Amino acid sequence: MEETAALLKQKGLKVTPQRLAILNLLKNTKEHPTAETIYKKLSSDFPTMSLATVYKTLEVLKNMGLIQELNVGEGSFRYDANTKSHPHVVCISCGKVEDLDESLLKDVMEEVKKHTDYQLVEQKLYFYGYCPNCQHKITN
Amino acid sequence: MEETAALLKQKGLKVTPQRLAILNLLKNTKEHPTAETIYKKLSSDFPTMSLATVYKTLEVLKNMGLIQELNVGEGSFRYDANTKSHPHVVCISCGKVEDLDESLLKDVMEEVKKHTDYQLVEQKLYFYGYCPNCQHKITN
DNA sequence: GTCTATGCAAATTCTTTGCATGTAT
DNA sequence: ATACATGCAAAGAATTTGCATAGAC
C-alpha cells in the first residue's frame, strides 16, 4: 500500500507508521469503526500508540478530506474512508453499519429540494432495520 | 395544558412540575433543544432543578415514546416532541434545525427498499445547507 | 404510608489539549 | 536541523449513576 503513503504526502502530511496504519485500516474495512475500535485493532501492531494519537490522526485525515466522520446516533463517532456522503443502513439488532448505494441520492435530493427553501449542500441518511442475519435469528 | 398531565398519567408516570415543564416546553417549540438548553430555559421557573433531572426526564419520556432523540451530528442530542420520525434540515451557518415535510418519506423508503435486504423499520434523514436567512447574509 | 422522582455530587464515557520527546523530512 | 507527530497525563464536555430527601399518589 504505497499508495496510501502517496496520498498523505500529496496532502503535505508527514508519513508516519501510525497514520499509514489508521488510514489503511479504514480503507480495508467496511465496518465503520470508532476511534476506540481502531485503537484496539492496532494495539497489537503498535503497542505504544495512544488513543490520543488515533483521535488526532482521525482529525487530520478528516480535515484533509481523506476520511469522513459518521454519527449514527450512538454518542460516539464512526469513521469511513469513503468520503463521498453516501447513505447507511444500521442493524438495530447487532449494531452493524453498512453502506447503501449512492445512486439513491440523486432522486432523494430532487424530491427534498421541492420541500425546502434551504440551499442544500449535503445530507446524512441513516436507515435502521434488521440485517438479513438478524432477521433469521428473530424468525427462529 | 392539562392534556400534558393526562399524557403522563396515561403512561403510568407520576405527574411532577418538572416533567410537565419539560414536556410542555418540547411541545411548544420548534427549536429541537438540547438537554442543556432545556435546563437553561427552565431554570428561571425552576431554579433548583438539576441538569440530571432534565436528563432523567428526557430518558423516561423517550422510553415512553412521548418524545424522540435527534442526533444531528453535534456530539450532543436534541429532543423533539414530534415522535414521528420525520426528516430535518440543518443550517450549516446558524445551526438552526427545522422539520421537513414527512410526506417525503414514502417515496424515499420505496426507493431504498430496492437497494437493501435489510428489513427497514426506521430512518433518520438530515439535510444540511443554508437557511434563507443565512443565504442573504452570505450574498451581502 | 409507599413508592417513585428529584437534586446533589461523584463517576463514566468520549474526545481534546498541553507539553516534552521522538521522528520524518 | 527543523518542524511536525507522538505519547502521556490531565482537562473538558456530555451524560449517567448512587443515594438521601422530597413529593406524588
Short mmCIF file of C-alpha atoms (C1' of nucleotides) in Angstrom, two decimals:
data_model
loop_
_atom_site.label_atom_id
_atom_site.label_comp_id
_atom_site.label_asym_id
_atom_site.label_seq_id
_atom_site.Cartn_x
_atom_site.Cartn_y
_atom_site.Cartn_z
CA MET A 1 0.00 0.00 0.00
CA GLU A 2 2.49 2.57 -1.10
CA GLU A 3 -0.50 4.35 -2.49
CA THR A 4 -1.57 5.38 0.97
CA ALA A 5 1.77 6.99 1.68
CA ALA A 6 1.49 8.91 -1.56
CA LEU A 7 -1.92 10.17 -0.52
CA LEU A 8 -0.58 11.55 2.72
CA LYS A 9 2.45 13.11 1.10
CA GLN A 10 0.29 14.73 -1.52
CA LYS A 11 -1.66 16.45 1.23
CA GLY A 12 1.53 17.75 2.80
CA LEU A 13 1.31 15.40 5.75
CA LYS A 14 4.22 13.55 7.23
CA VAL A 15 4.08 9.86 6.58
CA THR A 16 4.21 8.07 9.92
CA PRO A 17 3.57 4.41 10.63
CA GLN A 18 0.57 5.34 12.77
CA ARG A 19 -1.04 7.40 10.06
CA LEU A 20 -0.46 4.72 7.47
CA ALA A 21 -1.91 2.07 9.73
CA ILE A 22 -5.03 4.05 10.57
CA LEU A 23 -5.73 5.12 7.02
CA ASN A 24 -5.09 1.64 5.66
CA LEU A 25 -7.29 0.07 8.26
CA LEU A 26 -10.11 2.37 7.27
CA LYS A 27 -9.57 1.72 3.60
CA ASN A 28 -9.64 -2.02 4.07
CA THR A 29 -12.69 -2.38 6.24
CA LYS A 30 -16.37 -1.97 5.68
CA GLU A 31 -17.03 -1.79 9.37
CA HIS A 32 -17.09 1.95 10.04
CA PRO A 33 -15.09 1.60 13.24
CA THR A 34 -14.97 4.04 16.13
CA ALA A 35 -11.75 5.60 17.41
CA GLU A 36 -11.75 3.09 20.23
CA THR A 37 -12.14 0.17 17.84
CA ILE A 38 -9.34 1.41 15.64
CA TYR A 39 -7.14 1.80 18.68
CA LYS A 40 -7.79 -1.74 19.83
CA LYS A 41 -7.30 -3.25 16.40
CA LEU A 42 -3.96 -1.57 16.00
CA SER A 43 -2.70 -2.06 19.52
CA SER A 44 -1.12 -5.41 18.68
CA ASP A 45 0.95 -3.83 15.92
CA PHE A 46 1.53 -0.58 17.79
CA PRO A 47 1.51 -1.37 21.49
CA THR A 48 2.74 2.08 22.43
CA MET A 49 0.28 4.05 20.34
CA SER A 50 -2.10 6.14 22.39
CA LEU A 51 -5.77 6.75 21.87
CA ALA A 52 -4.98 10.45 21.65
CA THR A 53 -2.91 9.78 18.55
CA VAL A 54 -5.81 7.95 16.99
CA TYR A 55 -8.07 10.91 17.63
CA LYS A 56 -5.50 13.42 16.40
CA THR A 57 -4.87 11.39 13.28
CA LEU A 58 -8.56 11.00 12.54
CA GLU A 59 -8.97 14.74 12.95
CA VAL A 60 -6.18 15.42 10.47
CA LEU A 61 -7.39 12.88 7.95
CA LYS A 62 -10.89 14.26 8.22
CA ASN A 63 -9.72 17.83 7.67
CA MET A 64 -7.75 16.74 4.64
CA GLY A 65 -10.81 15.07 3.22
CA LEU A 66 -9.29 11.60 3.29
CA ILE A 67 -11.94 10.16 5.57
CA GLN A 68 -15.35 11.14 6.85
CA GLU A 69 -16.92 11.09 10.27
CA LEU A 70 -20.27 9.40 10.78
CA ASN A 71 -22.72 9.93 13.56
CA VAL A 72 -25.16 7.08 13.57
CA GLY A 73 -26.70 8.22 16.83
CA GLU A 74 -24.60 6.34 19.33
CA GLY A 75 -22.84 9.07 21.24
CA SER A 76 -19.54 8.26 19.60
CA PHE A 77 -18.31 8.80 16.08
CA ARG A 78 -17.54 6.23 13.45
CA TYR A 79 -15.10 6.73 10.59
CA ASP A 80 -15.23 5.87 6.94
CA ALA A 81 -12.55 6.06 4.24
CA ASN A 82 -15.28 6.52 1.69
CA THR A 83 -15.54 10.29 1.72
CA LYS A 84 -18.48 10.59 -0.59
CA SER A 85 -21.52 11.26 1.53
CA HIS A 86 -23.45 8.06 0.99
CA PRO A 87 -26.40 6.58 2.84
CA HIS A 88 -26.00 3.94 5.54
CA VAL A 89 -28.11 1.16 6.98
CA VAL A 90 -27.75 0.31 10.65
CA CYS A 91 -28.80 -3.05 12.05
CA ILE A 92 -30.78 -2.36 15.20
CA SER A 93 -30.12 -5.87 16.44
CA CYS A 94 -26.37 -6.34 16.01
CA GLY A 95 -25.29 -2.73 15.50
CA LYS A 96 -23.57 -3.35 12.19
CA VAL A 97 -23.37 -0.34 9.89
CA GLU A 98 -23.32 -0.88 6.14
CA ASP A 99 -23.18 1.30 3.05
CA LEU A 100 -26.06 1.83 0.72
CA ASP A 101 -25.70 2.51 -2.92
CA GLU A 102 -25.04 6.15 -3.53
CA SER A 103 -27.19 6.18 -6.62
CA LEU A 104 -30.14 6.64 -4.32
CA LEU A 105 -29.16 10.17 -3.55
CA LYS A 106 -29.99 11.91 -6.78
CA ASP A 107 -33.66 11.07 -6.69
CA VAL A 108 -33.93 11.76 -2.99
CA MET A 109 -32.32 15.17 -3.29
CA GLU A 110 -34.59 16.17 -6.16
CA GLU A 111 -37.57 15.36 -4.03
CA VAL A 112 -36.27 17.18 -0.97
CA LYS A 113 -35.49 20.37 -2.84
CA LYS A 114 -39.15 20.66 -3.65
CA HIS A 115 -39.94 20.79 0.05
CA THR A 116 -37.49 23.33 1.42
CA ASP A 117 -36.06 26.74 0.64
CA TYR A 118 -32.73 25.84 2.19
CA GLN A 119 -29.82 25.78 -0.21
CA LEU A 120 -28.76 22.19 0.32
CA VAL A 121 -25.16 21.12 0.17
CA GLU A 122 -25.11 17.80 1.92
CA GLN A 123 -27.14 15.13 3.57
CA LYS A 124 -26.84 12.30 6.03
CA LEU A 125 -29.19 9.42 5.55
CA TYR A 126 -29.38 6.60 8.03
CA PHE A 127 -31.80 3.74 7.71
CA TYR A 128 -32.44 1.39 10.59
CA GLY A 129 -33.66 -2.16 10.47
CA TYR A 130 -32.73 -5.80 10.78
CA CYS A 131 -29.90 -7.17 8.67
CA PRO A 132 -30.50 -10.49 6.89
CA ASN A 133 -28.56 -12.33 9.58
CA CYS A 134 -30.55 -10.91 12.44
CA GLN A 135 -33.82 -11.47 10.62
CA HIS A 136 -33.06 -15.18 10.72
CA LYS A 137 -32.22 -15.12 14.40
CA ILE A 138 -35.53 -13.50 15.16
CA THR A 139 -37.57 -15.82 12.99
CA ASN A 140 -36.08 -18.89 14.69
CA MET B 1 -52.21 22.24 29.35
CA GLU B 2 -54.00 19.66 31.41
CA GLU B 3 -53.60 17.47 28.40
CA THR B 4 -49.91 17.01 29.12
CA ALA B 5 -50.61 15.77 32.63
CA ALA B 6 -53.10 13.31 31.21
CA LEU B 7 -50.46 12.01 28.82
CA LEU B 8 -48.06 11.31 31.63
CA LYS B 9 -50.68 9.71 33.81
CA GLN B 10 -51.79 7.52 30.98
CA LYS B 11 -48.26 6.17 30.73
CA GLY B 12 -48.19 5.41 34.43
CA LEU B 13 -45.78 8.21 35.19
CA LYS B 14 -46.05 10.48 38.17
CA VAL B 15 -47.00 13.98 37.22
CA THR B 16 -44.37 16.33 38.57
CA PRO B 17 -43.92 20.01 37.80
CA GLN B 18 -40.54 19.28 36.23
CA ARG B 19 -41.92 16.65 33.88
CA LEU B 20 -44.80 18.87 32.88
CA ALA B 21 -42.47 21.78 32.23
CA ILE B 22 -40.06 19.75 30.11
CA LEU B 23 -42.72 18.05 28.06
CA ASN B 24 -44.65 21.28 27.54
CA LEU B 25 -41.55 23.12 26.54
CA LEU B 26 -40.83 20.48 23.91
CA LYS B 27 -44.38 20.54 22.68
CA ASN B 28 -44.39 24.30 22.29
CA THR B 29 -41.13 24.82 20.49
CA LYS B 30 -39.87 24.08 17.05
CA GLU B 31 -36.29 24.51 18.14
CA HIS B 32 -35.22 20.94 18.89
CA PRO B 33 -33.40 21.96 22.06
CA THR B 34 -30.61 20.06 23.79
CA ALA B 35 -30.74 18.97 27.44
CA GLU B 36 -28.59 21.93 28.35
CA THR B 37 -30.88 24.35 26.51
CA ILE B 38 -33.95 22.94 28.19
CA TYR B 39 -32.24 23.24 31.55
CA LYS B 40 -31.37 26.89 30.97
CA LYS B 41 -34.80 27.80 29.68
CA LEU B 42 -36.49 26.29 32.70
CA SER B 43 -34.04 27.48 35.31
CA SER B 44 -35.91 30.74 35.84
CA ASP B 45 -39.11 28.85 36.66
CA PHE B 46 -37.32 26.01 38.46
CA PRO B 47 -34.17 27.44 39.99
CA THR B 48 -33.48 24.27 41.97
CA MET B 49 -33.93 21.81 39.15
CA SER B 50 -30.77 19.96 38.27
CA LEU B 51 -29.44 19.01 34.87
CA ALA B 52 -29.54 15.38 35.97
CA THR B 53 -33.29 15.66 36.35
CA VAL B 54 -33.55 17.00 32.83
CA TYR B 55 -31.58 14.04 31.53
CA LYS B 56 -33.55 11.53 33.60
CA THR B 57 -36.82 13.03 32.49
CA LEU B 58 -35.82 13.05 28.84
CA GLU B 59 -34.82 9.40 29.16
CA VAL B 60 -38.18 8.50 30.65
CA LEU B 61 -40.16 10.47 28.10
CA LYS B 62 -38.16 8.91 25.31
CA ASN B 63 -38.73 5.40 26.60
CA MET B 64 -42.43 6.09 26.86
CA GLY B 65 -42.49 7.27 23.27
CA LEU B 66 -43.56 10.79 24.18
CA ILE B 67 -40.52 12.43 22.64
CA GLN B 68 -37.72 11.47 20.32
CA GLU B 69 -33.99 11.99 20.43
CA LEU B 70 -32.20 13.52 17.46
CA ASN B 71 -28.56 13.32 16.61
CA VAL B 72 -27.75 15.93 14.07
CA GLY B 73 -24.04 15.23 14.36
CA GLU B 74 -23.04 17.69 17.03
CA GLY B 75 -21.85 15.47 19.84
CA SER B 76 -24.92 16.22 21.89
CA PHE B 77 -28.52 15.16 21.47
CA ARG B 78 -31.50 17.27 20.62
CA TYR B 79 -35.07 16.47 21.59
CA ASP B 80 -38.35 16.69 19.74
CA ALA B 81 -41.91 16.19 20.95
CA ASN B 82 -42.87 15.13 17.46
CA THR B 83 -42.27 11.41 17.74
CA LYS B 84 -42.93 10.57 14.15
CA SER B 85 -39.57 10.06 12.53
CA HIS B 86 -39.53 12.95 10.12
CA PRO B 87 -36.67 14.46 8.13
CA HIS B 88 -34.77 17.52 9.30
CA VAL B 89 -32.81 20.31 7.65
CA VAL B 90 -29.86 21.80 9.49
CA CYS B 91 -28.48 25.22 8.67
CA ILE B 92 -24.70 24.90 8.49
CA SER B 93 -24.32 28.60 9.07
CA CYS B 94 -26.52 29.34 12.08
CA GLY B 95 -27.08 25.79 13.38
CA LYS B 96 -30.86 26.02 13.29
CA VAL B 97 -32.65 22.68 12.91
CA GLU B 98 -36.02 22.61 11.15
CA ASP B 99 -38.54 19.97 10.22
CA LEU B 100 -39.18 18.82 6.72
CA ASP B 101 -42.46 17.57 5.49
CA GLU B 102 -42.93 13.95 6.36
CA SER B 103 -44.63 13.23 3.06
CA LEU B 104 -41.18 12.89 1.60
CA LEU B 105 -40.61 9.66 3.37
CA LYS B 106 -42.85 7.35 1.48
CA ASP B 107 -41.13 7.82 -1.83
CA VAL B 108 -37.70 7.71 -0.28
CA MET B 109 -38.40 4.48 1.56
CA GLU B 110 -39.74 2.81 -1.56
CA GLU B 111 -36.54 3.65 -3.33
CA VAL B 112 -34.31 2.49 -0.51
CA LYS B 113 -36.01 -0.85 -0.14
CA LYS B 114 -34.96 -1.66 -3.66
CA HIS B 115 -31.33 -1.28 -2.65
CA THR B 116 -31.08 -3.28 0.54
CA ASP B 117 -32.11 -6.60 2.01
CA TYR B 118 -32.42 -5.12 5.48
CA GLN B 119 -35.91 -5.16 6.92
CA LEU B 120 -36.26 -1.43 7.49
CA VAL B 121 -38.20 -0.05 10.41
CA GLU B 122 -36.99 3.49 10.69
CA GLN B 123 -34.82 6.17 9.20
CA LYS B 124 -33.09 9.36 10.12
CA LEU B 125 -32.68 11.86 7.37
CA TYR B 126 -30.70 15.02 7.88
CA PHE B 127 -30.14 17.55 5.15
CA TYR B 128 -27.57 20.29 5.51
CA GLY B 129 -27.48 23.65 3.82
CA TYR B 130 -28.03 27.35 4.22
CA CYS B 131 -31.34 28.60 5.52
CA PRO B 132 -32.97 31.52 3.66
CA ASN B 133 -31.73 33.94 6.30
CA CYS B 134 -28.13 32.84 6.08
CA GLN B 135 -28.22 32.80 2.29
CA HIS B 136 -28.88 36.55 2.44
CA LYS B 137 -26.05 37.16 4.87
CA ILE B 138 -23.63 35.38 2.60
CA THR B 139 -24.78 37.15 -0.54
CA ASN B 140 -24.29 40.57 1.06
"C1'" DG C 1 -47.53 5.39 54.01
"C1'" DT C 2 -45.48 3.76 49.95
"C1'" DC C 3 -43.02 4.25 46.11
"C1'" DT C 4 -41.16 6.92 42.72
"C1'" DA C 5 -38.88 11.45 41.36
"C1'" DT C 6 -35.67 14.91 42.47
"C1'" DG C 7 -31.25 17.09 43.41
"C1'" DC C 8 -26.72 16.90 44.53
"C1'" DA C 9 -22.21 15.16 43.80
"C1'" DA C 10 -19.38 11.83 42.06
"C1'" DA C 11 -18.47 8.72 38.27
"C1'" DT C 12 -18.30 7.44 33.30
"C1'" DT C 13 -17.63 7.93 28.55
"C1'" DC C 14 -15.93 10.15 24.61
"C1'" DT C 15 -12.91 13.50 22.96
"C1'" DT C 16 -9.50 17.29 23.21
"C1'" DT C 17 -5.36 19.67 24.82
"C1'" DG C 18 -0.56 20.80 26.65
"C1'" DC C 19 3.79 19.71 26.62
"C1'" DA C 20 8.13 17.17 26.44
"C1'" DT C 21 10.21 13.87 23.47
"C1'" DG C 22 10.70 11.42 19.18
"C1'" DT C 23 10.89 11.16 14.21
"C1'" DA C 24 10.06 12.30 9.13
"C1'" DT C 25 11.74 15.38 6.01
"C1'" DA D 1 18.36 20.92 11.71
"C1'" DT D 2 13.70 21.93 11.67
"C1'" DA D 3 9.17 21.23 12.06
"C1'" DC D 4 5.71 18.46 12.85
"C1'" DA D 5 3.89 13.96 15.05
"C1'" DT D 6 3.58 11.13 19.05
"C1'" DG D 7 2.50 9.66 23.74
"C1'" DC D 8 1.38 10.59 28.20
"C1'" DA D 9 -1.41 12.63 31.52
"C1'" DA D 10 -4.57 15.96 32.58
"C1'" DA D 11 -8.61 18.65 31.17
"C1'" DG D 12 -13.20 19.10 29.09
"C1'" DA D 13 -17.83 18.26 27.53
"C1'" DA D 14 -21.95 15.38 27.62
"C1'" DT D 15 -24.27 12.11 30.00
"C1'" DT D 16 -25.15 8.66 33.71
"C1'" DT D 17 -25.36 6.86 38.37
"C1'" DG D 18 -25.87 6.41 43.60
"C1'" DC D 19 -28.06 7.81 47.28
"C1'" DA D 20 -30.55 10.61 50.67
"C1'" DT D 21 -34.51 13.56 50.76
"C1'" DA D 22 -38.78 15.32 48.95
"C1'" DG D 23 -43.08 14.84 46.79
"C1'" DA D 24 -46.97 12.34 44.15
"C1'" DC D 25 -50.30 9.03 44.73
#
